[in-house]
């Protein structure tokens, strides 16, 4: 939810939903590489622990590749 507070004190609540499709780790990594990014690291949580199949999160640190002119 998002509550928008107007100057007159009225509140408008905005609710939205999204569909999320889970992809495999390999699909995420392939998309990142296809976007000309280099993968620096992957983590399984916000404490920078290694990603494993049992991890609750997938955190990918990627960097834009320099252009070849």
JSON list of C-alpha atoms in Angstrom, two decimals:
[
{"chain": "A", "resi": 1, "resn": "UNK", "atom": "CA", "xyz": [0.00, 0.00, 0.00]},
{"chain": "A", "resi": 2, "resn": "UNK", "atom": "CA", "xyz": [0.98, 3.59, -0.54]},
{"chain": "A", "resi": 3, "resn": "UNK", "atom": "CA", "xyz": [-0.74, 6.39, 1.39]},
{"chain": "A", "resi": 4, "resn": "UNK", "atom": "CA", "xyz": [-0.72, 9.83, -0.23]},
{"chain": "A", "resi": 5, "resn": "UNK", "atom": "CA", "xyz": [-1.26, 12.60, 2.35]},
{"chain": "A", "resi": 6, "resn": "UNK", "atom": "CA", "xyz": [-2.72, 15.74, 0.82]},
{"chain": "A", "resi": 7, "resn": "UNK", "atom": "CA", "xyz": [-2.11, 19.24, 2.24]},
{"chain": "A", "resi": 8, "resn": "UNK", "atom": "CA", "xyz": [-5.78, 19.42, 3.33]},
{"chain": "A", "resi": 9, "resn": "UNK", "atom": "CA", "xyz": [-5.30, 16.31, 5.52]},
{"chain": "A", "resi": 10, "resn": "UNK", "atom": "CA", "xyz": [-7.09, 13.86, 3.22]},
{"chain": "A", "resi": 11, "resn": "UNK", "atom": "CA", "xyz": [-5.40, 10.53, 2.64]},
{"chain": "A", "resi": 12, "resn": "UNK", "atom": "CA", "xyz": [-5.62, 8.53, -0.55]},
{"chain": "A", "resi": 13, "resn": "UNK", "atom": "CA", "xyz": [-4.57, 4.90, -0.27]},
{"chain": "A", "resi": 14, "resn": "UNK", "atom": "CA", "xyz": [-3.16, 3.41, -3.46]},
{"chain": "A", "resi": 15, "resn": "UNK", "atom": "CA", "xyz": [-2.88, -0.34, -3.71]},
{"chain": "A", "resi": 16, "resn": "UNK", "atom": "CA", "xyz": [-1.19, -2.13, -6.54]},
{"chain": "A", "resi": 17, "resn": "UNK", "atom": "CA", "xyz": [-0.22, -5.68, -7.29]},
{"chain": "A", "resi": 18, "resn": "UNK", "atom": "CA", "xyz": [2.25, -7.19, -9.67]},
{"chain": "A", "resi": 19, "resn": "UNK", "atom": "CA", "xyz": [2.81, -10.61, -11.13]},
{"chain": "A", "resi": 20, "resn": "UNK", "atom": "CA", "xyz": [6.24, -12.02, -10.52]},
{"chain": "A", "resi": 21, "resn": "UNK", "atom": "CA", "xyz": [7.60, -15.01, -12.33]},
{"chain": "A", "resi": 22, "resn": "UNK", "atom": "CA", "xyz": [10.55, -16.75, -10.80]},
{"chain": "A", "resi": 23, "resn": "UNK", "atom": "CA", "xyz": [13.34, -17.56, -13.19]},
{"chain": "A", "resi": 24, "resn": "UNK", "atom": "CA", "xyz": [16.23, -19.86, -12.61]},
{"chain": "A", "resi": 25, "resn": "UNK", "atom": "CA", "xyz": [19.53, -18.42, -11.42]},
{"chain": "A", "resi": 26, "resn": "UNK", "atom": "CA", "xyz": [21.06, -19.32, -14.79]},
{"chain": "A", "resi": 27, "resn": "UNK", "atom": "CA", "xyz": [18.34, -17.34, -16.59]},
{"chain": "A", "resi": 28, "resn": "UNK", "atom": "CA", "xyz": [18.98, -14.25, -14.45]},
{"chain": "A", "resi": 29, "resn": "UNK", "atom": "CA", "xyz": [22.72, -14.47, -15.03]},
{"chain": "A", "resi": 30, "resn": "UNK", "atom": "CA", "xyz": [22.28, -14.98, -18.78]},
{"chain": "A", "resi": 31, "resn": "UNK", "atom": "CA", "xyz": [20.04, -11.91, -19.02]},
{"chain": "A", "resi": 32, "resn": "UNK", "atom": "CA", "xyz": [22.59, -9.82, -17.16]},
{"chain": "A", "resi": 33, "resn": "UNK", "atom": "CA", "xyz": [25.37, -10.93, -19.49]},
{"chain": "A", "resi": 34, "resn": "UNK", "atom": "CA", "xyz": [23.15, -10.30, -22.53]},
{"chain": "A", "resi": 35, "resn": "UNK", "atom": "CA", "xyz": [22.67, -6.72, -21.28]},
{"chain": "A", "resi": 36, "resn": "UNK", "atom": "CA", "xyz": [26.45, -6.24, -21.54]},
{"chain": "A", "resi": 37, "resn": "UNK", "atom": "CA", "xyz": [26.99, -6.28, -17.79]},
{"chain": "A", "resi": 38, "resn": "UNK", "atom": "CA", "xyz": [29.72, -8.22, -16.05]},
{"chain": "A", "resi": 39, "resn": "UNK", "atom": "CA", "xyz": [28.81, -10.21, -12.97]},
{"chain": "A", "resi": 40, "resn": "UNK", "atom": "CA", "xyz": [31.03, -9.22, -10.07]},
{"chain": "A", "resi": 41, "resn": "UNK", "atom": "CA", "xyz": [29.51, -11.34, -7.29]},
{"chain": "A", "resi": 42, "resn": "UNK", "atom": "CA", "xyz": [26.48, -13.32, -6.24]},
{"chain": "A", "resi": 43, "resn": "UNK", "atom": "CA", "xyz": [25.22, -13.59, -2.68]},
{"chain": "A", "resi": 44, "resn": "UNK", "atom": "CA", "xyz": [22.59, -15.62, -0.91]},
{"chain": "A", "resi": 45, "resn": "UNK", "atom": "CA", "xyz": [21.63, -12.92, 1.60]},
{"chain": "A", "resi": 46, "resn": "UNK", "atom": "CA", "xyz": [22.35, -9.36, 2.65]},
{"chain": "A", "resi": 47, "resn": "UNK", "atom": "CA", "xyz": [25.17, -10.51, 4.91]},
{"chain": "A", "resi": 48, "resn": "UNK", "atom": "CA", "xyz": [27.18, -11.37, 1.76]},
{"chain": "A", "resi": 49, "resn": "UNK", "atom": "CA", "xyz": [27.07, -15.11, 2.36]},
{"chain": "A", "resi": 50, "resn": "UNK", "atom": "CA", "xyz": [27.52, -17.38, -0.64]},
{"chain": "A", "resi": 51, "resn": "UNK", "atom": "CA", "xyz": [24.49, -18.14, -2.77]},
{"chain": "A", "resi": 52, "resn": "UNK", "atom": "CA", "xyz": [23.35, -21.76, -2.61]},
{"chain": "A", "resi": 53, "resn": "UNK", "atom": "CA", "xyz": [20.20, -23.57, -3.72]},
{"chain": "A", "resi": 54, "resn": "UNK", "atom": "CA", "xyz": [18.93, -23.17, -0.13]},
{"chain": "A", "resi": 55, "resn": "UNK", "atom": "CA", "xyz": [19.41, -19.38, -0.05]},
{"chain": "A", "resi": 56, "resn": "UNK", "atom": "CA", "xyz": [16.37, -17.21, 0.61]},
{"chain": "A", "resi": 57, "resn": "UNK", "atom": "CA", "xyz": [17.65, -14.39, -1.59]},
{"chain": "A", "resi": 58, "resn": "UNK", "atom": "CA", "xyz": [19.64, -14.04, -4.78]},
{"chain": "A", "resi": 59, "resn": "UNK", "atom": "CA", "xyz": [21.68, -10.87, -4.86]},
{"chain": "A", "resi": 60, "resn": "UNK", "atom": "CA", "xyz": [23.65, -10.21, -8.02]},
{"chain": "A", "resi": 61, "resn": "UNK", "atom": "CA", "xyz": [26.27, -7.48, -8.15]},
{"chain": "A", "resi": 62, "resn": "UNK", "atom": "CA", "xyz": [26.88, -6.51, -11.78]},
{"chain": "A", "resi": 63, "resn": "UNK", "atom": "CA", "xyz": [28.79, -3.75, -13.49]},
{"chain": "A", "resi": 64, "resn": "UNK", "atom": "CA", "xyz": [28.38, -2.08, -16.85]},
{"chain": "A", "resi": 65, "resn": "UNK", "atom": "CA", "xyz": [31.01, -3.17, -19.35]},
{"chain": "A", "resi": 66, "resn": "UNK", "atom": "CA", "xyz": [33.06, -0.43, -21.03]},
{"chain": "A", "resi": 67, "resn": "UNK", "atom": "CA", "xyz": [32.15, 0.11, -24.68]},
{"chain": "A", "resi": 68, "resn": "UNK", "atom": "CA", "xyz": [34.56, -1.13, -27.29]},
{"chain": "A", "resi": 69, "resn": "UNK", "atom": "CA", "xyz": [34.91, 1.64, -29.87]}
]
